[in-house]
Coordinates of N, CA and C in Angstrom, one line a residue:
M16 N 0.8 -1.2 0.0 CA 0.0 0.0 0.0 C 0.9 1.2 0.0
P17 N 0.5 2.3 -0.8 CA 1.3 3.5 -0.8 C 1.2 4.2 0.6
V18 N 2.3 4.9 1.0 CA 2.3 5.6 2.3 C 1.8 7.0 2.1
G19 N 0.8 7.3 2.8 CA 0.2 8.7 2.7 C 1.1 9.8 3.2
T20 N 0.8 11.0 2.7 CA 1.5 12.2 3.2 C 1.1 12.5 4.6
P21 N 2.1 12.8 5.5 CA 1.7 13.2 6.9 C 0.8 14.4 6.9
I22 N -0.1 14.4 7.9 CA -1.1 15.4 8.0 C -0.5 16.8 8.1
Y23 N 0.6 16.9 8.8 CA 1.2 18.2 9.0 C 1.7 18.8 7.7
K24 N 2.2 17.9 6.8 CA 2.6 18.4 5.5 C 1.4 18.9 4.6
L25 N 0.3 18.2 4.8 CA -0.9 18.6 4.1 C -1.4 19.9 4.6
M26 N -1.3 20.1 5.9 CA -1.8 21.4 6.5 C -1.1 22.6 6.0
I27 N 0.2 22.4 5.7 CA 1.0 23.6 5.2 C 1.0 23.7 3.7
D28 N 0.3 22.9 3.0 CA 0.0 23.0 1.6 C -0.9 24.2 1.4
P29 N -0.5 25.3 0.7 CA -1.3 26.5 0.6 C -2.7 26.3 0.0
Y30 N -2.8 25.4 -1.0 CA -4.1 25.1 -1.6 C -5.0 24.4 -0.6
I31 N -4.5 23.4 0.1 CA -5.3 22.7 1.1 C -5.7 23.6 2.2
A32 N -4.8 24.5 2.6 CA -5.1 25.5 3.7 C -6.2 26.4 3.3
V33 N -6.2 26.8 2.0 CA -7.3 27.7 1.6 C -8.7 27.0 1.6
V34 N -8.7 25.7 1.2 CA -9.9 25.0 1.2 C -10.4 24.8 2.7
A35 N -9.5 24.4 3.6 CA -9.8 24.2 5.0 C -10.3 25.5 5.6
G36 N -9.7 26.6 5.3 CA -10.2 27.9 5.8 C -11.6 28.2 5.3
A37 N -11.9 27.9 4.0 CA -13.2 28.1 3.5 C -14.3 27.3 4.2
L38 N -13.9 26.0 4.4 CA -14.9 25.1 5.1 C -15.2 25.6 6.5
T39 N -14.2 26.1 7.2 CA -14.4 26.7 8.6 C -15.2 27.9 8.5
T40 N -14.9 28.8 7.6 CA -15.6 30.1 7.6 C -17.0 30.0 7.2
C41 N -17.3 29.1 6.2 CA -18.7 29.0 5.7 C -19.6 28.3 6.8
N42 N -19.0 27.5 7.7 CA -19.8 26.9 8.7 C -20.0 27.7 10.0
I43 N -19.3 28.8 10.1 CA -19.3 29.6 11.3 C -20.8 30.2 11.5
P44 N -21.4 30.7 10.4 CA -22.8 31.3 10.7 C -23.7 30.2 11.2
L45 N -23.7 29.0 10.7 CA -24.6 28.0 11.2 C -24.2 27.6 12.6
A46 N -22.9 27.5 12.9 CA -22.5 27.1 14.2 C -22.8 28.2 15.3
F47 N -22.7 29.5 14.9 CA -22.9 30.6 15.8 C -24.4 30.9 16.0
L48 N -25.2 30.6 15.0 CA -26.6 30.9 15.1 C -27.4 29.9 15.9
E49 N -27.0 28.6 15.7 CA -27.7 27.6 16.4 C -27.9 27.8 17.9
P50 N -26.8 28.2 18.6 CA -27.0 28.4 20.1 C -27.6 29.8 20.5
T51 N -27.7 30.7 19.5 CA -28.1 32.1 19.9 C -29.5 32.5 19.3
I52 N -29.9 31.9 18.2 CA -31.1 32.4 17.4 C -32.4 32.1 18.2
S53 N -32.4 31.1 19.0 CA -33.7 30.8 19.7 C -34.0 31.9 20.7
N54 N -33.0 32.3 21.5 CA -33.3 33.4 22.4 C -33.6 34.7 21.7
W55 N -32.9 35.0 20.6 CA -33.2 36.2 19.8 C -34.7 36.2 19.3
M56 N -35.1 35.0 18.8 CA -36.5 34.9 18.2 C -37.5 35.1 19.3
E57 N -37.3 34.7 20.5 CA -38.2 34.8 21.6 C -38.3 36.3 22.1
T58 N -37.2 37.0 22.0 CA -37.1 38.4 22.6 C -37.5 39.4 21.5
T59 N -37.3 39.1 20.2 CA -37.6 40.1 19.2 C -38.9 39.9 18.4
M60 N -39.3 38.7 18.2 CA -40.5 38.4 17.4 C -41.5 37.6 18.2
D61 N -41.4 37.5 19.5 CA -42.3 36.7 20.3 C -42.6 35.3 19.7
A62 N -41.6 34.6 19.3 CA -41.8 33.3 18.6 C -42.3 32.3 19.6
T63 N -43.1 31.4 19.2 CA -43.6 30.3 20.0 C -42.6 29.2 20.0
Q64 N -42.9 28.2 20.9 CA -41.9 27.1 21.1 C -41.8 26.3 19.8
W65 N -42.9 26.1 19.1 CA -42.9 25.3 17.9 C -42.1 26.0 16.8
Q66 N -42.2 27.4 16.7 CA -41.5 28.1 15.7 C -40.0 28.1 16.0
V67 N -39.6 28.2 17.3 CA -38.2 28.1 17.6 C -37.7 26.7 17.2
G68 N -38.5 25.7 17.5 CA -38.0 24.3 17.2 C -37.9 24.0 15.7
L69 N -38.8 24.6 14.9 CA -38.8 24.3 13.5 C -38.1 25.3 12.7
A70 N -37.3 26.2 13.3 CA -36.7 27.3 12.5 C -35.8 26.8 11.4
W71 N -35.1 25.7 11.7 CA -34.1 25.2 10.8 C -34.6 24.1 9.8
L72 N -35.8 23.6 10.1 CA -36.4 22.5 9.3 C -36.5 22.9 7.8
P73 N -37.1 24.1 7.4 CA -37.2 24.4 6.0 C -35.8 24.5 5.3
S74 N -34.8 24.7 6.0 CA -33.4 24.9 5.4 C -32.9 23.6 4.9
F75 N -33.5 22.5 5.3 CA -33.0 21.2 4.8 C -33.2 21.0 3.3
F76 N -34.3 21.5 2.7 CA -34.6 21.4 1.3 C -33.7 22.2 0.4
P77 N -33.4 23.5 0.8 CA -32.4 24.2 0.0 C -31.0 23.6 0.0
H78 N -30.7 23.0 1.2 CA -29.4 22.3 1.3 C -29.3 21.2 0.3
V79 N -30.3 20.3 0.2 CA -30.3 19.2 -0.7 C -30.3 19.8 -2.2
L80 N -31.0 20.8 -2.4 CA -31.0 21.4 -3.7 C -29.7 22.0 -4.1
G81 N -29.0 22.6 -3.2 CA -27.6 23.1 -3.4 C -26.7 22.0 -3.8
V82 N -26.8 20.8 -3.1 CA -25.9 19.7 -3.4 C -26.2 19.2 -4.8
Y83 N -27.4 19.1 -5.2 CA -27.8 18.6 -6.5 C -27.3 19.5 -7.6
I84 N -27.5 20.8 -7.4 CA -27.1 21.8 -8.4 C -25.6 21.8 -8.6
T85 N -24.9 21.7 -7.5 CA -23.4 21.8 -7.6 C -22.9 20.5 -8.3
V86 N -23.5 19.4 -8.0 CA -23.0 18.1 -8.6 C -23.2 18.2 -10.1
K87 N -24.4 18.7 -10.6 CA -24.7 18.8 -12.0 C -23.8 19.8 -12.7
L88 N -23.5 21.0 -12.0 CA -22.6 21.9 -12.6 C -21.2 21.5 -12.7
A89 N -20.8 20.8 -11.6 CA -19.4 20.3 -11.6 C -19.2 19.2 -12.6
A90 N -20.2 18.4 -13.0 CA -20.1 17.4 -14.0 C -19.9 18.1 -15.4
Q91 N -20.5 19.2 -15.6 CA -20.3 19.9 -16.9 C -19.2 20.9 -17.0
Y92 N -18.9 21.5 -15.8 CA -17.8 22.5 -15.8 C -16.9 22.3 -14.6
P93 N -16.2 21.2 -14.6 CA -15.4 20.9 -13.4 C -14.3 21.9 -13.1
H94 N -13.9 22.7 -14.0 CA -12.8 23.7 -13.8 C -13.4 24.9 -13.0
L95 N -14.7 25.0 -12.7 CA -15.2 26.1 -12.0 C -15.6 25.7 -10.5
Q96 N -15.0 24.7 -10.0 CA -15.3 24.3 -8.6 C -15.0 25.5 -7.6
W97 N -13.9 26.2 -7.9 CA -13.6 27.3 -7.0 C -14.7 28.4 -7.1
F98 N -15.3 28.6 -8.2 CA -16.3 29.6 -8.4 C -17.6 29.2 -7.7
Y99 N -18.0 27.9 -7.7 CA -19.1 27.5 -6.9 C -18.9 27.7 -5.5
G100 N -17.7 27.4 -5.0 CA -17.5 27.7 -3.5 C -17.5 29.2 -3.2
A101 N -16.9 30.0 -4.0 CA -17.0 31.5 -3.8 C -18.4 32.0 -3.8
T102 N -19.2 31.5 -4.8 CA -20.6 32.0 -4.8 C -21.3 31.5 -3.6
G103 N -21.1 30.3 -3.1 CA -21.7 29.9 -1.9 C -21.4 30.8 -0.7
M104 N -20.1 31.2 -0.6 CA -19.7 32.0 0.5 C -20.3 33.4 0.5
I105 N -20.5 33.9 -0.7 CA -21.2 35.2 -0.9 C -22.6 35.1 -0.5
I106 N -23.3 34.0 -0.9 CA -24.7 33.8 -0.5 C -24.8 33.7 1.0
I107 N -23.9 33.0 1.6 CA -23.9 32.8 3.1 C -23.7 34.2 3.8
G108 N -22.8 35.0 3.2 CA -22.5 36.3 3.8 C -23.7 37.2 3.7
A109 N -24.4 37.2 2.6 CA -25.5 38.1 2.4 C -26.7 37.6 3.3
S110 N -26.9 36.3 3.4 CA -28.0 35.8 4.2 C -27.7 36.1 5.7
S111 N -26.5 35.9 6.1 CA -26.2 36.2 7.5 C -26.5 37.7 7.9
C112 N -26.2 38.6 7.0 CA -26.4 40.0 7.3 C -27.9 40.3 7.3
T113 N -28.7 39.5 6.6 CA -30.2 39.7 6.5 C -30.9 39.2 7.7
V114 N -30.4 38.2 8.5 CA -31.1 37.6 9.6 C -31.6 38.7 10.6
P115 N -30.8 39.6 11.1 CA -31.3 40.6 12.1 C -32.4 41.5 11.6
A116 N -32.6 41.6 10.3 CA -33.6 42.5 9.8 C -35.0 41.8 9.8
C117 N -35.0 40.5 10.0 CA -36.3 39.8 10.0 C -37.2 40.1 11.2
K118 N -38.5 40.3 10.9 CA -39.4 40.7 12.0 C -40.4 39.6 12.4
N119 N -40.4 38.5 11.6 CA -41.3 37.4 12.0 C -40.8 36.1 11.5
F120 N -41.4 35.0 11.8 CA -40.9 33.7 11.5 C -40.9 33.5 10.0
G121 N -41.9 33.9 9.3 CA -41.9 33.7 7.8 C -40.7 34.4 7.1
Q122 N -40.4 35.6 7.6 CA -39.2 36.3 7.0 C -37.9 35.6 7.3
L123 N -37.8 35.1 8.5 CA -36.6 34.4 9.0 C -36.2 33.2 8.2
I124 N -37.2 32.5 7.6 CA -37.0 31.3 6.9 C -36.1 31.5 5.7
A125 N -36.2 32.7 5.0 CA -35.5 32.9 3.8 C -34.0 33.0 4.0
P126 N -33.5 33.8 4.9 CA -32.0 33.9 5.1 C -31.5 32.6 5.7
L127 N -32.2 31.9 6.5 CA -31.7 30.6 7.0 C -31.6 29.6 5.9
C128 N -32.5 29.6 5.0 CA -32.4 28.7 3.8 C -31.2 29.2 2.9
G129 N -31.0 30.5 2.8 CA -29.8 30.9 2.0 C -28.5 30.5 2.6
I130 N -28.4 30.5 4.0 CA -27.2 30.0 4.6 C -27.0 28.5 4.3
C131 N -28.0 27.7 4.5 CA -27.8 26.3 4.2 C -27.6 26.0 2.7
F132 N -28.2 26.8 1.9 CA -27.9 26.6 0.4 C -26.5 26.9 0.1
G133 N -26.0 28.0 0.7 CA -24.6 28.4 0.4 C -23.6 27.4 1.0
I134 N -23.9 26.8 2.2 CA -23.0 25.8 2.7 C -23.0 24.6 1.9
A135 N -24.1 24.2 1.3 CA -24.1 23.1 0.4 C -23.2 23.3 -0.8
L136 N -23.3 24.5 -1.4 CA -22.4 24.8 -2.5 C -20.9 24.7 -2.2
V137 N -20.6 25.3 -1.0 CA -19.2 25.3 -0.6 C -18.7 23.8 -0.3
D138 N -19.4 23.1 0.4 CA -19.0 21.7 0.8 C -18.9 20.8 -0.4
T139 N -20.0 20.9 -1.3 CA -20.0 20.0 -2.4 C -18.9 20.3 -3.4
A140 N -18.6 21.6 -3.5 CA -17.5 22.0 -4.5 C -16.1 21.7 -4.0
L141 N -15.9 22.0 -2.7 CA -14.5 22.0 -2.2 C -14.0 20.6 -1.6
L142 N -14.9 19.8 -1.2 CA -14.5 18.5 -0.7 C -13.9 17.6 -1.8
P143 N -14.5 17.5 -3.0 CA -13.7 16.8 -4.1 C -12.4 17.5 -4.5
T144 N -12.4 18.8 -4.3 CA -11.1 19.5 -4.6 C -10.0 19.1 -3.7
L145 N -10.3 18.8 -2.4 CA -9.3 18.3 -1.5 C -8.7 17.0 -2.0
A146 N -9.6 16.1 -2.5 CA -9.1 14.8 -3.0 C -8.3 15.0 -4.3
F147 N -8.7 15.9 -5.1 CA -7.9 16.2 -6.3 C -6.5 16.7 -6.0
L148 N -6.5 17.6 -5.0 CA -5.2 18.2 -4.6 C -4.2 17.1 -4.1
V149 N -4.8 16.2 -3.4 CA -3.9 15.1 -2.9 C -3.4 14.3 -4.0
D150 N -4.3 14.0 -5.0 CA -3.9 13.2 -6.2 C -2.7 13.9 -6.9
V151 N -2.8 15.2 -7.2 CA -1.8 15.9 -8.0 C -0.6 16.4 -7.3
R152 N -0.7 16.6 -6.0 CA 0.4 17.2 -5.3 C 1.0 16.3 -4.2
H153 N 0.3 15.2 -3.9 CA 0.8 14.3 -2.8 C 0.6 12.9 -3.3
V154 N 0.4 12.0 -2.3 CA 0.1 10.6 -2.6 C -1.4 10.4 -2.5
S155 N -1.9 9.5 -3.3 CA -3.4 9.3 -3.4 C -3.9 8.5 -2.2
V156 N -3.7 9.0 -1.0 CA -4.3 8.4 0.2 C -5.0 9.5 0.9
Y157 N -6.3 9.3 1.1 CA -7.2 10.5 1.4 C -7.6 10.6 2.9
G158 N -7.2 9.7 3.8 CA -7.6 9.8 5.1 C -7.2 11.0 5.8
S159 N -5.9 11.4 5.6 CA -5.4 12.6 6.3 C -6.1 13.9 5.8
V160 N -6.3 14.0 4.5 CA -6.9 15.3 4.0 C -8.3 15.4 4.4
Y161 N -9.1 14.3 4.5 CA -10.5 14.4 5.0 C -10.5 14.6 6.5
A162 N -9.5 14.2 7.2 CA -9.4 14.5 8.6 C -9.2 16.0 8.8
I163 N -8.5 16.6 7.9 CA -8.4 18.1 7.9 C -9.7 18.8 7.7
A164 N -10.5 18.2 6.7 CA -11.9 18.7 6.5 C -12.7 18.6 7.8
D165 N -12.6 17.5 8.4 CA -13.4 17.3 9.7 C -12.9 18.2 10.8
I166 N -11.6 18.5 10.8 CA -11.1 19.4 11.8 C -11.6 20.8 11.6
S167 N -11.8 21.2 10.3 CA -12.3 22.5 9.9 C -13.7 22.6 10.4
Y168 N -14.6 21.6 10.2 CA -15.9 21.7 10.8 C -15.9 21.8 12.3
C169 N -15.1 20.9 12.9 CA -15.1 20.9 14.4 C -14.6 22.2 15.0
V170 N -13.7 22.9 14.3 CA -13.3 24.2 14.8 C -14.4 25.2 14.8
A171 N -15.2 25.2 13.7 CA -16.4 26.1 13.7 C -17.4 25.8 14.7
Y172 N -17.7 24.5 14.9 CA -18.8 24.1 15.8 C -18.3 24.1 17.3
A173 N -17.0 24.0 17.5 CA -16.5 24.2 18.8 C -16.5 25.6 19.3
M174 N -16.3 26.5 18.4 CA -16.2 27.9 18.7 C -17.7 28.5 18.9
G175 N -18.6 27.9 18.3 CA -20.0 28.4 18.3 C -20.5 28.6 19.7
P176 N -20.7 27.5 20.5 CA -21.3 27.7 21.8 C -20.4 28.6 22.8
I177 N -19.1 28.6 22.5 CA -18.2 29.3 23.4 C -18.1 30.8 23.1
V178 N -18.0 31.1 21.8 CA -17.7 32.5 21.4 C -19.0 33.2 21.1
A179 N -20.0 32.6 20.4 CA -21.2 33.3 20.0 C -21.9 33.9 21.1
G180 N -22.2 33.2 22.2 CA -22.9 33.8 23.3 C -22.2 35.0 23.9
Q181 N -20.9 35.0 24.0 CA -20.1 36.1 24.5 C -20.2 37.3 23.6
I182 N -20.2 37.1 22.3 CA -20.3 38.2 21.3 C -21.7 38.8 21.4
V183 N -22.7 38.0 21.5 CA -24.1 38.5 21.6 C -24.2 39.3 22.9
H184 N -23.6 38.8 24.0 CA -23.7 39.5 25.2 C -23.0 40.9 25.2
N185 N -21.8 40.9 24.6 CA -21.0 42.1 24.7 C -21.3 43.1 23.5
L186 N -21.6 42.6 22.3 CA -21.8 43.4 21.2 C -23.2 43.5 20.6
G187 N -23.9 42.3 20.7 CA -25.3 42.3 20.2 C -25.4 41.3 19.1
F188 N -26.6 40.9 18.8 CA -26.9 39.9 17.8 C -26.7 40.5 16.4
L189 N -27.0 41.7 16.2 CA -26.8 42.4 14.9 C -25.3 42.3 14.5
Q190 N -24.4 42.7 15.5 CA -23.0 42.7 15.2 C -22.4 41.3 14.9
L191 N -23.0 40.3 15.6 CA -22.6 39.0 15.4 C -22.8 38.6 13.9
N192 N -24.0 38.8 13.4 CA -24.4 38.4 12.1 C -23.6 39.3 11.0
L193 N -23.5 40.5 11.3 CA -22.7 41.3 10.3 C -21.3 40.9 10.2
G194 N -20.7 40.5 11.4 CA -19.3 40.0 11.4 C -19.2 38.7 10.6
M195 N -20.1 37.8 10.8 CA -20.0 36.5 10.1 C -20.2 36.7 8.6
G196 N -21.2 37.6 8.3 CA -21.4 37.8 6.9 C -20.2 38.4 6.2
L197 N -19.6 39.4 6.9 CA -18.5 40.1 6.3 C -17.3 39.1 6.2
A198 N -17.1 38.2 7.1 CA -16.0 37.3 7.1 C -16.1 36.4 5.8
N199 N -17.4 35.9 5.5 CA -17.6 35.0 4.4 C -17.3 35.8 3.1
V200 N -17.8 37.0 3.0 CA -17.7 37.8 1.8 C -16.2 38.1 1.5
L201 N -15.5 38.4 2.6 CA -14.1 38.8 2.4 C -13.2 37.6 2.1
Y202 N -13.6 36.4 2.6 CA -12.8 35.2 2.3 C -13.1 34.6 0.9
A203 N -14.2 34.9 0.3 CA -14.5 34.4 -1.0 C -13.5 34.6 -2.1
P204 N -12.9 35.8 -2.2 CA -11.8 36.0 -3.2 C -10.6 35.1 -3.0
A205 N -10.4 34.6 -1.8 CA -9.2 33.7 -1.6 C -9.3 32.5 -2.4
L206 N -10.6 32.1 -2.8 CA -10.7 30.9 -3.6 C -10.3 31.1 -5.0
L207 N -9.9 32.3 -5.4 CA -9.3 32.5 -6.7 C -8.0 31.8 -6.8
L208 N -7.3 31.5 -5.7 CA -6.1 30.8 -5.7 C -6.3 29.3 -6.3
L209 N -7.5 28.8 -6.3 CA -7.8 27.5 -6.7 C -8.2 27.4 -8.2
R210 N -8.2 28.6 -8.9 CA -8.7 28.6 -10.2 C -7.9 27.8 -11.2
N211 N -6.6 27.6 -10.9 CA -5.7 26.8 -11.8 C -5.5 25.4 -11.4
V212 N -6.2 25.0 -10.3 CA -5.9 23.6 -9.8 C -6.2 22.6 -10.8
C213 N -7.3 22.7 -11.6 CA -7.7 21.7 -12.6 C -6.6 21.5 -13.7
Q214 N -5.7 22.5 -13.8 CA -4.6 22.3 -14.8 C -3.4 21.6 -14.3
M215 N -3.3 21.3 -13.0 CA -2.2 20.7 -12.5 C -2.1 19.2 -13.0
R216 N -0.8 18.7 -13.1 CA -0.6 17.4 -13.5 C -0.3 16.5 -12.4
P217 N -0.7 15.2 -12.4 CA -0.5 14.3 -11.3 C 1.0 14.1 -11.1
S218 N 1.4 13.9 -9.8 CA 2.8 13.6 -9.5 C 2.9 12.1 -9.0
H219 N 2.1 11.8 -8.0 CA 2.1 10.4 -7.5 C 0.7 9.9 -7.4
S220 N 0.0 9.9 -8.6 CA -1.4 9.5 -8.6 C -1.5 8.0 -8.4
E221 N -2.7 7.6 -8.1 CA -3.0 6.1 -7.9 C -2.7 5.4 -9.2
R222 N -3.0 6.0 -10.3 CA -2.7 5.3 -11.6 C -1.3 5.0 -11.8
N223 N -0.4 6.0 -11.5 CA 1.1 5.7 -11.7 C 1.6 4.7 -10.7
I224 N 1.1 4.7 -9.5 CA 1.5 3.7 -8.5 C 1.1 2.3 -9.0
L225 N -0.1 2.1 -9.5 CA -0.5 0.8 -10.0 C 0.3 0.4 -11.2
L226 N 0.6 1.3 -12.1 CA 1.4 0.9 -13.3 C 2.8 0.5 -12.9
E227 N 3.3 1.1 -11.9 CA 4.7 0.8 -11.5 C 4.8 -0.6 -10.8
E228 N 3.7 -1.1 -10.3 CA 3.7 -2.4 -9.6 C 3.9 -3.5 -10.6
G229 N 3.4 -3.4 -11.8 CA 3.5 -4.5 -12.7 C 2.4 -5.5 -12.5
H230 N 2.5 -6.7 -13.2 CA 1.5 -7.7 -13.2 C 1.7 -8.6 -12.0
K231 N 0.6 -8.7 -11.2 CA 0.6 -9.5 -10.0 C -0.7 -10.3 -9.9
G232 N -0.7 -11.2 -8.9 CA -2.0 -11.9 -8.6 C -2.4 -12.9 -9.7
L233 N -3.6 -12.7 -10.2 CA -4.2 -13.6 -11.1 C -3.4 -13.7 -12.4
Y234 N -2.8 -12.7 -12.9 CA -2.0 -12.8 -14.1 C -0.8 -13.8 -13.9
D235 N -0.1 -13.7 -12.8 CA 1.0 -14.6 -12.5 C 0.6 -16.0 -12.4
T236 N -0.6 -16.2 -11.8 CA -1.1 -17.6 -11.6 C -1.4 -18.2 -13.0
I237 N -2.1 -17.4 -13.8 CA -2.5 -17.9 -15.2 C -1.2 -18.2 -16.0
K238 N -0.2 -17.3 -15.9 CA 1.0 -17.4 -16.6 C 1.7 -18.7 -16.2
M239 N 1.8 -19.0 -14.9 CA 2.4 -20.2 -14.4 C 1.7 -21.5 -14.9
E240 N 0.3 -21.4 -14.9 CA -0.5 -22.6 -15.3 C -0.3 -22.8 -16.8
E241 N -0.1 -21.8 -17.6 CA 0.1 -21.9 -19.0 C 1.5 -22.6 -19.3
R242 N 2.4 -22.2 -18.5 CA 3.8 -22.8 -18.7 C 3.7 -24.3 -18.4
K243 N 3.0 -24.6 -17.3 CA 2.9 -26.0 -16.9 C 2.2 -26.8 -18.0
G244 N 1.1 -26.2 -18.5 CA 0.4 -26.9 -19.6 C 1.2 -27.1 -20.8
T245 N 2.0 -26.1 -21.1 CA 2.9 -26.2 -22.3 C 3.9 -27.4 -22.2
E246 N 4.5 -27.5 -21.0 CA 5.4 -28.6 -20.7 C 4.8 -29.9 -20.8
R247 N 3.5 -30.1 -20.3 CA 2.8 -31.3 -20.3 C 2.4 -31.6 -21.8
G248 N 2.0 -30.6 -22.5 CA 1.5 -30.8 -23.8 C 2.6 -31.2 -24.8
C249 N 3.8 -30.8 -24.6 CA 4.8 -31.1 -25.5 C 5.2 -32.6 -25.4
S250 N 5.0 -33.2 -24.2 CA 5.4 -34.6 -24.0 C 4.2 -35.5 -24.0
S251 N 3.0 -35.0 -24.3 CA 1.8 -35.9 -24.4 C 1.2 -35.8 -25.8
A252 N -0.2 -35.7 -25.8 CA -0.9 -35.8 -27.1 C -1.0 -34.5 -27.8
G253 N -0.2 -33.5 -27.4 CA -0.2 -32.2 -28.1 C -1.3 -31.3 -27.7
N254 N -1.8 -31.4 -26.4 CA -2.8 -30.5 -25.9 C -2.1 -29.2 -25.4
G255 N -1.9 -28.3 -26.4 CA -1.3 -27.1 -26.1 C 0.1 -27.0 -26.6
T256 N 0.5 -26.0 -27.3 CA 1.8 -25.8 -27.9 C 2.4 -24.5 -27.3
P257 N 3.7 -24.3 -27.5 CA 4.3 -23.0 -27.0 C 3.7 -21.8 -27.7
G258 N 3.3 -22.0 -29.0 CA 2.7 -20.9 -29.6 C 1.4 -20.5 -29.0
D259 N 0.6 -21.5 -28.7 CA -0.7 -21.2 -28.0 C -0.5 -20.5 -26.7
A260 N 0.4 -21.0 -25.9 CA 0.7 -20.4 -24.6 C 1.1 -18.9 -24.7
N261 N 2.0 -18.7 -25.7 CA 2.5 -17.3 -25.9 C 1.3 -16.4 -26.4
R262 N 0.5 -17.0 -27.2 CA -0.7 -16.2 -27.7 C -1.6 -15.8 -26.6
V263 N -1.9 -16.8 -25.7 CA -2.8 -16.5 -24.6 C -2.2 -15.5 -23.7
E264 N -0.9 -15.6 -23.4 CA -0.2 -14.6 -22.6 C -0.3 -13.2 -23.1
E265 N -0.1 -13.1 -24.5 CA -0.1 -11.8 -25.1 C -1.5 -11.2 -25.1
E266 N -2.5 -12.1 -25.4 CA -3.9 -11.6 -25.3 C -4.3 -11.1 -24.0
W267 N -3.9 -11.9 -22.9 CA -4.2 -11.4 -21.6 C -3.6 -10.1 -21.2
S268 N -2.3 -10.0 -21.6 CA -1.5 -8.8 -21.3 C -2.1 -7.6 -22.0
G269 N -2.4 -7.8 -23.3 CA -2.9 -6.7 -24.1 C -4.2 -6.2 -23.8
S270 N -5.2 -7.2 -23.5 CA -6.5 -6.8 -23.2 C -6.7 -6.3 -21.8
E271 N -5.9 -6.7 -20.8 CA -6.3 -6.4 -19.4 C -5.4 -5.3 -18.9
Y272 N -4.2 -5.2 -19.4 CA -3.3 -4.2 -18.7 C -2.7 -3.1 -19.6
N273 N -3.0 -3.2 -20.9 CA -2.5 -2.1 -21.8 C -3.6 -1.1 -22.0

């Protein structure tokens, strides 16, 4: 098995660092709003308990829609993955800034749906980019790079309950949302660094590693059996000739491995 690149080397890769930062930044609004929005809804719009409990439910459908749209667009225009992520961050930023302006439950649904839709764009576009970066710049072993993605999520959601409440207490709910929205909008241009990633050439890709290994396993077994059959055939009734064995070997090699 190929030896994967150590996680600390992946972390200092500038392209992977940009993706990890985007994953953290785009999840901050969701992580910060979850522990604070219920109290804000009760104090500003006299929301009932069922409204507080169902505030995030409608956002599920735009999230699924965002995943579907990004997959379809990425299949047709894979070189624009960075653009889908940047667009998602701008949508998240605009939606976060809109949340404090909502006066009732119906109005609040729209920006929350926008946040989840934007997160779907960023996640669906940038997670495959991490795997591609590992393929072209490192060794095609993905455990460490997806661990970095999980760390990015964990940083955002660990900061949420700790930092968000303090910010709301000291500065206010409006300032919290404006700060989160501004952070996403300002980070979006950083994804321009990924615009040429699709033009990179593989260095230690899985395909090269497999080609360097040569023929193994079933091929060697069949090759050995053909040689034994040739030896037996030459000394018996002619069941198999060297020419037949060589032809089978060439056909196997040409059809399966070339």
